[in-house]
PDB file of N, CA and C in Angstrom:
ATOM      1  N   PRO A   1     -96.168  95.141  11.750  1.00 74.00           N
ATOM      2  CA  PRO A   1     -96.682  94.220  12.772  1.00 74.00           C
ATOM      3  C   PRO A   1     -95.901  94.343  14.067  1.00 74.00           C
ATOM      4  N   GLY A   2     -96.579  94.095  15.184  1.00 93.00           N
ATOM      5  CA  GLY A   2     -95.941  94.157  16.480  1.00 93.00           C
ATOM      6  C   GLY A   2     -95.490  92.777  16.930  1.00 93.00           C
ATOM      7  N   VAL A   3     -94.351  92.734  17.600  1.00 95.00           N
ATOM      8  CA  VAL A   3     -93.816  91.472  18.117  1.00 95.00           C
ATOM      9  C   VAL A   3     -93.668  91.591  19.622  1.00 95.00           C
ATOM     10  N   VAL A   4     -94.238  90.624  20.338  1.00 93.00           N
ATOM     11  CA  VAL A   4     -94.054  90.513  21.777  1.00 93.00           C
ATOM     12  C   VAL A   4     -93.008  89.433  21.980  1.00 93.00           C
ATOM     13  N   SER A   5     -91.804  89.818  22.403  1.00 95.00           N
ATOM     14  CA  SER A   5     -90.719  88.863  22.646  1.00 95.00           C
ATOM     15  C   SER A   5     -90.700  88.517  24.127  1.00 95.00           C
ATOM     16  N   LEU A   6     -90.954  87.253  24.419  1.00 92.00           N
ATOM     17  CA  LEU A   6     -91.056  86.839  25.820  1.00 92.00           C
ATOM     18  C   LEU A   6     -89.693  86.815  26.491  1.00 92.00           C
ATOM     19  N   GLU A   7     -89.687  87.105  27.789  1.00 93.00           N
ATOM     20  CA  GLU A   7     -88.488  87.015  28.600  1.00 93.00           C
ATOM     21  C   GLU A   7     -88.657  85.979  29.695  1.00 93.00           C
ATOM     22  N   SER A   8     -89.816  85.295  29.700  1.00 89.00           N
ATOM     23  CA  SER A   8     -90.094  84.179  30.611  1.00 89.00           C
ATOM     24  C   SER A   8     -91.326  83.457  30.080  1.00 89.00           C
ATOM     25  N   ASP A   9     -91.604  82.258  30.634  1.00 83.00           N
ATOM     26  CA  ASP A   9     -92.824  81.556  30.265  1.00 83.00           C
ATOM     27  C   ASP A   9     -94.025  82.394  30.645  1.00 83.00           C
ATOM     28  N   LEU A  10     -95.072  82.340  29.818  1.00 84.00           N
ATOM     29  CA  LEU A  10     -96.336  82.943  30.222  1.00 84.00           C
ATOM     30  C   LEU A  10     -96.964  82.045  31.282  1.00 84.00           C
ATOM     31  N   PRO A  11     -97.732  82.583  32.204  1.00 87.00           N
ATOM     32  CA  PRO A  11     -98.347  81.754  33.237  1.00 87.00           C
ATOM     33  C   PRO A  11     -99.353  80.771  32.643  1.00 87.00           C
ATOM     34  N   THR A  12     -99.500  79.618  33.290  1.00 86.00           N
ATOM     35  CA  THR A  12    -100.486  78.627  32.885  1.00 86.00           C
ATOM     36  C   THR A  12    -101.867  79.104  33.301  1.00 86.00           C
ATOM     37  N   SER A  13    -102.824  79.018  32.385  1.00 88.00           N
ATOM     38  CA  SER A  13    -104.196  79.390  32.699  1.00 88.00           C
ATOM     39  C   SER A  13    -104.914  78.193  33.304  1.00 88.00           C
ATOM     40  N   THR A  14    -105.584  78.405  34.425  1.00 89.00           N
ATOM     41  CA  THR A  14    -106.364  77.340  35.068  1.00 89.00           C
ATOM     42  C   THR A  14    -107.837  77.713  35.153  1.00 89.00           C
ATOM     43  N   GLU A  15    -108.243  78.734  34.410  1.00 89.00           N
ATOM     44  CA  GLU A  15    -109.635  79.174  34.355  1.00 89.00           C
ATOM     45  C   GLU A  15    -110.015  79.421  32.902  1.00 89.00           C
ATOM     46  N   ASP A  16    -111.314  79.504  32.617  1.00 88.00           N
ATOM     47  CA  ASP A  16    -111.758  79.846  31.271  1.00 88.00           C
ATOM     48  C   ASP A  16    -111.058  81.127  30.821  1.00 88.00           C
ATOM     49  N   LEU A  17    -110.602  81.127  29.578  1.00 89.00           N
ATOM     50  CA  LEU A  17    -109.891  82.301  29.084  1.00 89.00           C
ATOM     51  C   LEU A  17    -110.091  82.414  27.579  1.00 89.00           C
ATOM     52  N   THR A  18    -110.362  83.617  27.105  1.00 91.00           N
ATOM     53  CA  THR A  18    -110.443  83.896  25.678  1.00 91.00           C
ATOM     54  C   THR A  18    -109.381  84.928  25.344  1.00 91.00           C
ATOM     55  N   ILE A  19    -108.509  84.586  24.397  1.00 91.00           N
ATOM     56  CA  ILE A  19    -107.485  85.512  23.922  1.00 91.00           C
ATOM     57  C   ILE A  19    -107.829  85.834  22.479  1.00 91.00           C
ATOM     58  N   SER A  20    -108.171  87.093  22.210  1.00 94.00           N
ATOM     59  CA  SER A  20    -108.558  87.533  20.867  1.00 94.00           C
ATOM     60  C   SER A  20    -107.625  88.645  20.427  1.00 94.00           C
ATOM     61  N   GLY A  21    -106.705  88.315  19.536  1.00 93.00           N
ATOM     62  CA  GLY A  21    -105.796  89.322  19.019  1.00 93.00           C
ATOM     63  C   GLY A  21    -106.407  90.036  17.822  1.00 93.00           C
ATOM     64  N   PRO A  22    -105.743  91.062  17.311  1.00 94.00           N
ATOM     65  CA  PRO A  22    -106.272  91.847  16.206  1.00 94.00           C
ATOM     66  C   PRO A  22    -106.094  91.188  14.839  1.00 94.00           C
ATOM     67  N   GLY A  23    -105.338  90.113  14.781  1.00 92.00           N
ATOM     68  CA  GLY A  23    -105.107  89.401  13.522  1.00 92.00           C
ATOM     69  C   GLY A  23    -103.731  88.782  13.510  1.00 92.00           C
ATOM     70  N   ALA A  24    -103.632  87.608  12.875  1.00 89.00           N
ATOM     71  CA  ALA A  24    -102.361  86.882  12.868  1.00 89.00           C
ATOM     72  C   ALA A  24    -101.240  87.683  12.201  1.00 89.00           C
ATOM     73  N   GLY A  25    -101.563  88.547  11.274  1.00 91.00           N
ATOM     74  CA  GLY A  25    -100.546  89.365  10.627  1.00 91.00           C
ATOM     75  C   GLY A  25    -100.223  90.642  11.365  1.00 91.00           C
ATOM     76  N   VAL A  26    -100.869  90.863  12.503  1.00 95.00           N
ATOM     77  CA  VAL A  26    -100.704  92.119  13.230  1.00 95.00           C
ATOM     78  C   VAL A  26     -99.849  91.949  14.484  1.00 95.00           C
ATOM     79  N   VAL A  27    -100.079  90.869  15.247  1.00 94.00           N
ATOM     80  CA  VAL A  27     -99.356  90.646  16.502  1.00 94.00           C
ATOM     81  C   VAL A  27     -98.735  89.251  16.499  1.00 94.00           C
ATOM     82  N   THR A  28     -97.452  89.181  16.846  1.00 93.00           N
ATOM     83  CA  THR A  28     -96.719  87.925  16.975  1.00 93.00           C
ATOM     84  C   THR A  28     -96.215  87.784  18.396  1.00 93.00           C
ATOM     85  N   VAL A  29     -96.428  86.616  18.993  1.00 92.00           N
ATOM     86  CA  VAL A  29     -95.849  86.290  20.294  1.00 92.00           C
ATOM     87  C   VAL A  29     -94.687  85.337  20.006  1.00 92.00           C
ATOM     88  N   ASP A  30     -93.467  85.735  20.373  1.00 92.00           N
ATOM     89  CA  ASP A  30     -92.254  84.996  20.046  1.00 92.00           C
ATOM     90  C   ASP A  30     -91.580  84.507  21.330  1.00 92.00           C
ATOM     91  N   GLY A  31     -91.457  83.177  21.447  1.00 89.00           N
ATOM     92  CA  GLY A  31     -90.815  82.584  22.620  1.00 89.00           C
ATOM     93  C   GLY A  31     -89.307  82.481  22.511  1.00 89.00           C
ATOM     94  N   GLY A  32     -88.741  82.876  21.367  1.00 89.00           N
ATOM     95  CA  GLY A  32     -87.285  82.874  21.212  1.00 89.00           C
ATOM     96  C   GLY A  32     -86.655  81.498  21.361  1.00 89.00           C
ATOM     97  N   ASP A  33     -87.399  80.434  21.096  1.00 85.00           N
ATOM     98  CA  ASP A  33     -86.935  79.044  21.276  1.00 85.00           C
ATOM     99  C   ASP A  33     -86.505  78.771  22.716  1.00 85.00           C
ATOM    100  N   THR A  34     -86.960  79.602  23.643  1.00 86.00           N
ATOM    101  CA  THR A  34     -86.556  79.479  25.042  1.00 86.00           C
ATOM    102  C   THR A  34     -87.746  79.406  25.982  1.00 86.00           C
ATOM    103  N   TRP A  35     -88.872  80.020  25.632  1.00 84.00           N
ATOM    104  CA  TRP A  35     -90.005  80.154  26.553  1.00 84.00           C
ATOM    105  C   TRP A  35     -91.273  79.519  25.992  1.00 84.00           C
ATOM    106  N   ALA A  36     -92.067  78.935  26.899  1.00 82.00           N
ATOM    107  CA  ALA A  36     -93.368  78.381  26.531  1.00 82.00           C
ATOM    108  C   ALA A  36     -94.333  79.516  26.208  1.00 82.00           C
ATOM    109  N   LEU A  37     -95.247  79.270  25.280  1.00 87.00           N
ATOM    110  CA  LEU A  37     -96.182  80.315  24.888  1.00 87.00           C
ATOM    111  C   LEU A  37     -97.481  80.206  25.674  1.00 87.00           C
ATOM    112  N   LEU A  38     -98.422  79.404  25.234  1.00 87.00           N
ATOM    113  CA  LEU A  38     -99.732  79.345  25.888  1.00 87.00           C
ATOM    114  C   LEU A  38    -100.002  77.938  26.397  1.00 87.00           C
ATOM    115  N   ARG A  39    -100.350  77.827  27.668  1.00 84.00           N
ATOM    116  CA  ARG A  39    -100.676  76.526  28.265  1.00 84.00           C
ATOM    117  C   ARG A  39    -101.947  76.670  29.092  1.00 84.00           C
ATOM    118  N   PHE A  40    -102.890  75.776  28.833  1.00 86.00           N
ATOM    119  CA  PHE A  40    -104.163  75.747  29.539  1.00 86.00           C
ATOM    120  C   PHE A  40    -104.256  74.406  30.249  1.00 86.00           C
ATOM    121  N   ASP A  41    -104.380  74.407  31.558  1.00 86.00           N
ATOM    122  CA  ASP A  41    -104.404  73.177  32.339  1.00 86.00           C
ATOM    123  C   ASP A  41    -105.628  73.185  33.255  1.00 86.00           C
ATOM    124  N   SER A  42    -106.551  72.253  33.019  1.00 79.00           N
ATOM    125  CA  SER A  42    -107.804  72.190  33.783  1.00 79.00           C
ATOM    126  C   SER A  42    -108.504  73.541  33.754  1.00 79.00           C
ATOM    127  N   ALA A  43    -108.526  74.155  32.580  1.00 68.00           N
ATOM    128  CA  ALA A  43    -108.987  75.528  32.449  1.00 68.00           C
ATOM    129  C   ALA A  43    -110.445  75.662  32.035  1.00 68.00           C
ATOM    130  N   GLY A  44    -111.181  74.575  31.951  1.00 79.00           N
ATOM    131  CA  GLY A  44    -112.560  74.695  31.469  1.00 79.00           C
ATOM    132  C   GLY A  44    -112.548  74.820  29.959  1.00 79.00           C
ATOM    133  N   THR A  45    -113.086  75.893  29.430  1.00 84.00           N
ATOM    134  CA  THR A  45    -113.116  76.126  27.986  1.00 84.00           C
ATOM    135  C   THR A  45    -112.336  77.398  27.672  1.00 84.00           C
ATOM    136  N   SER A  46    -111.392  77.281  26.766  1.00 88.00           N
ATOM    137  CA  SER A  46    -110.558  78.424  26.413  1.00 88.00           C
ATOM    138  C   SER A  46    -110.452  78.531  24.904  1.00 88.00           C
ATOM    139  N   SER A  47    -110.157  79.726  24.417  1.00 88.00           N
ATOM    140  CA  SER A  47    -109.990  79.918  22.975  1.00 88.00           C
ATOM    141  C   SER A  47    -108.899  80.947  22.701  1.00 88.00           C
ATOM    142  N   VAL A  48    -108.254  80.771  21.555  1.00 90.00           N
ATOM    143  CA  VAL A  48    -107.189  81.668  21.122  1.00 90.00           C
ATOM    144  C   VAL A  48    -107.448  82.003  19.653  1.00 90.00           C
ATOM    145  N   SER A  49    -107.388  83.286  19.310  1.00 92.00           N
ATOM    146  CA  SER A  49    -107.570  83.683  17.911  1.00 92.00           C
ATOM    147  C   SER A  49    -106.813  84.970  17.635  1.00 92.00           C
ATOM    148  N   GLY A  50    -106.495  85.178  16.357  1.00 93.00           N
ATOM    149  CA  GLY A  50    -105.957  86.453  15.905  1.00 93.00           C
ATOM    150  C   GLY A  50    -104.547  86.769  16.326  1.00 93.00           C
ATOM    151  N   LEU A  51    -103.678  85.755  16.459  1.00 92.00           N
ATOM    152  CA  LEU A  51    -102.279  85.969  16.823  1.00 92.00           C
ATOM    153  C   LEU A  51    -101.394  85.066  15.976  1.00 92.00           C
ATOM    154  N   THR A  52    -100.133  85.428  15.845  1.00 91.00           N
ATOM    155  CA  THR A  52     -99.133  84.511  15.345  1.00 91.00           C
ATOM    156  C   THR A  52     -98.299  84.077  16.541  1.00 91.00           C
ATOM    157  N   LEU A  53     -98.119  82.775  16.691  1.00 89.00           N
ATOM    158  CA  LEU A  53     -97.296  82.216  17.761  1.00 89.00           C
ATOM    159  C   LEU A  53     -96.070  81.573  17.124  1.00 89.00           C
ATOM    160  N   THR A  54     -94.879  81.932  17.603  1.00 89.00           N
ATOM    161  CA  THR A  54     -93.668  81.419  16.974  1.00 89.00           C
ATOM    162  C   THR A  54     -92.578  81.138  18.002  1.00 89.00           C
ATOM    163  N   ASN A  55     -91.746  80.177  17.688  1.00 89.00           N
ATOM    164  CA  ASN A  55     -90.542  79.850  18.469  1.00 89.00           C
ATOM    165  C   ASN A  55     -90.816  79.529  19.923  1.00 89.00           C
ATOM    166  N   GLY A  56     -91.937  78.835  20.197  1.00 87.00           N
ATOM    167  CA  GLY A  56     -92.246  78.445  21.569  1.00 87.00           C
ATOM    168  C   GLY A  56     -91.505  77.184  21.973  1.00 87.00           C
ATOM    169  N   LEU A  57     -91.288  77.016  23.268  1.00 83.00           N
ATOM    170  CA  LEU A  57     -90.625  75.839  23.824  1.00 83.00           C
ATOM    171  C   LEU A  57     -91.535  75.231  24.865  1.00 83.00           C
ATOM    172  N   ASN A  58     -91.766  73.941  24.765  1.00 71.00           N
ATOM    173  CA  ASN A  58     -92.551  73.243  25.773  1.00 71.00           C
ATOM    174  C   ASN A  58     -91.681  72.164  26.383  1.00 71.00           C
ATOM    175  N   ASP A  59     -91.141  72.426  27.557  1.00 65.00           N
ATOM    176  CA  ASP A  59     -90.290  71.432  28.210  1.00 65.00           C
ATOM    177  C   ASP A  59     -90.984  70.815  29.415  1.00 65.00           C
ATOM    178  N   SER A  60     -92.301  70.981  29.499  1.00 59.00           N
ATOM    179  CA  SER A  60     -93.047  70.395  30.605  1.00 59.00           C
ATOM    180  C   SER A  60     -94.379  69.896  30.095  1.00 59.00           C
ATOM    181  N   GLY A  61     -95.150  69.300  30.964  1.00 56.00           N
ATOM    182  CA  GLY A  61     -96.469  68.809  30.587  1.00 56.00           C
ATOM    183  C   GLY A  61     -96.470  67.308  30.377  1.00 56.00           C
ATOM    184  N   PRO A  62     -97.641  66.733  30.276  1.00 54.00           N
ATOM    185  CA  PRO A  62     -97.780  65.299  30.201  1.00 54.00           C
ATOM    186  C   PRO A  62     -97.265  64.685  28.913  1.00 54.00           C
ATOM    187  N   ASP A  63     -97.031  65.496  27.883  1.00 56.00           N
ATOM    188  CA  ASP A  63     -96.568  64.950  26.616  1.00 56.00           C
ATOM    189  C   ASP A  63     -95.051  64.858  26.544  1.00 56.00           C
ATOM    190  N   GLY A  64     -94.371  65.234  27.591  1.00 56.00           N
ATOM    191  CA  GLY A  64     -92.921  65.105  27.642  1.00 56.00           C
ATOM    192  C   GLY A  64     -92.150  66.150  26.869  1.00 56.00           C
ATOM    193  N   GLY A  65     -92.802  67.194  26.399  1.00 58.00           N
ATOM    194  CA  GLY A  65     -92.074  68.290  25.801  1.00 58.00           C
ATOM    195  C   GLY A  65     -92.316  68.533  24.331  1.00 58.00           C
ATOM    196  N   SER A  66     -93.285  67.886  23.704  1.00 52.00           N
ATOM    197  CA  SER A  66     -93.534  68.192  22.303  1.00 52.00           C
ATOM    198  C   SER A  66     -94.411  69.429  22.184  1.00 52.00           C
ATOM    199  N   GLY A  67     -94.373  70.047  21.037  1.00 57.00           N
ATOM    200  CA  GLY A  67     -95.175  71.252  20.845  1.00 57.00           C
ATOM    201  C   GLY A  67     -94.441  72.485  21.329  1.00 57.00           C
ATOM    202  N   GLY A  68     -95.161  73.529  21.563  1.00 70.00           N
ATOM    203  CA  GLY A  68     -94.535  74.746  22.025  1.00 70.00           C
ATOM    204  C   GLY A  68     -95.365  75.981  21.748  1.00 70.00           C
ATOM    205  N   GLY A  69     -96.454  75.823  21.008  1.00 81.00           N
ATOM    206  CA  GLY A  69     -97.317  76.964  20.731  1.00 81.00           C
ATOM    207  C   GLY A  69     -98.448  77.054  21.730  1.00 81.00           C
ATOM    208  N   ILE A  70     -99.353  76.083  21.676  1.00 82.00           N
ATOM    209  CA  ILE A  70    -100.512  76.053  22.560  1.00 82.00           C
ATOM    210  C   ILE A  70    -100.653  74.645  23.112  1.00 82.00           C
ATOM    211  N   GLY A  71    -100.770  74.526  24.425  1.00 80.00           N
ATOM    212  CA  GLY A  71    -101.013  73.230  25.052  1.00 80.00           C
ATOM    213  C   GLY A  71    -102.322  73.251  25.813  1.00 80.00           C
ATOM    214  N   PHE A  72    -103.216  72.328  25.478  1.00 80.00           N
ATOM    215  CA  PHE A  72    -104.470  72.159  26.205  1.00 80.00           C
ATOM    216  C   PHE A  72    -104.376  70.840  26.970  1.00 80.00           C
ATOM    217  N   TYR A  73    -104.367  70.880  28.299  1.00 79.00           N
ATOM    218  CA  TYR A  73    -104.252  69.692  29.134  1.00 79.00           C
ATOM    219  C   TYR A  73    -105.464  69.604  30.058  1.00 79.00           C
ATOM    220  N   ASP A  74    -106.181  68.488  29.979  1.00 80.00           N
ATOM    221  CA  ASP A  74    -107.382  68.281  30.811  1.00 80.00           C
ATOM    222  C   ASP A  74    -108.374  69.433  30.670  1.00 80.00           C
ATOM    223  N   THR A  75    -108.555  69.898  29.442  1.00 79.00           N
ATOM    224  CA  THR A  75    -109.442  71.024  29.171  1.00 79.00           C
ATOM    225  C   THR A  75    -109.901  70.970  27.728  1.00 79.00           C
ATOM    226  N   SER A  76    -110.870  71.760  27.367  1.00 79.00           N
ATOM    227  CA  SER A  76    -111.260  71.871  25.963  1.00 79.00           C
ATOM    228  C   SER A  76    -110.879  73.256  25.460  1.00 79.00           C
ATOM    229  N   GLY A  77    -110.496  73.320  24.205  1.00 82.00           N
ATOM    230  CA  GLY A  77    -110.101  74.605  23.686  1.00 82.00           C
ATOM    231  C   GLY A  77    -110.305  74.706  22.185  1.00 82.00           C
ATOM    232  N   SER A  78    -110.265  75.901  21.686  1.00 79.00           N
ATOM    233  CA  SER A  78    -110.379  76.121  20.249  1.00 79.00           C
ATOM    234  C   SER A  78    -109.338  77.152  19.814  1.00 79.00           C
ATOM    235  N   VAL A  79    -108.939  77.004  18.567  1.00 84.00           N
ATOM    236  CA  VAL A  79    -107.930  77.881  17.988  1.00 84.00           C
ATOM    237  C   VAL A  79    -108.418  78.286  16.599  1.00 84.00           C
ATOM    238  N   SER A  80    -108.337  79.578  16.282  1.00 84.00           N
ATOM    239  CA  SER A  80    -108.672  80.028  14.932  1.00 84.00           C
ATOM    240  C   SER A  80    -107.849  81.253  14.577  1.00 84.00           C
ATOM    241  N   GLY A  81    -107.475  81.357  13.341  1.00 78.00           N
ATOM    242  CA  GLY A  81    -106.721  82.524  12.877  1.00 78.00           C
ATOM    243  C   GLY A  81    -105.405  82.683  13.585  1.00 78.00           C
ATOM    244  N   VAL A  82    -104.767  81.553  13.899  1.00 78.00           N
ATOM    245  CA  VAL A  82    -103.493  81.584  14.631  1.00 78.00           C
ATOM    246  C   VAL A  82    -102.427  80.979  13.753  1.00 78.00           C
TER     247      VAL A  82
END
């Protein structure tokens, strides 16, 4: 399996976005307990599938910092096979 180790937060999506990975056992996005993973803010409709998300950090957003994998704020979203 491939691991993408982040060296900074991924950018916040503010538009419709579909992220389709090859499978949760194939690709892992690792935030190293330091970086935020996926955040959708006023993005319309977004979806995430086929990835493993691990060790994300969420130190921003309206929830005061809980979570760290996927944040949907003022938007609708779906998650499968993650």
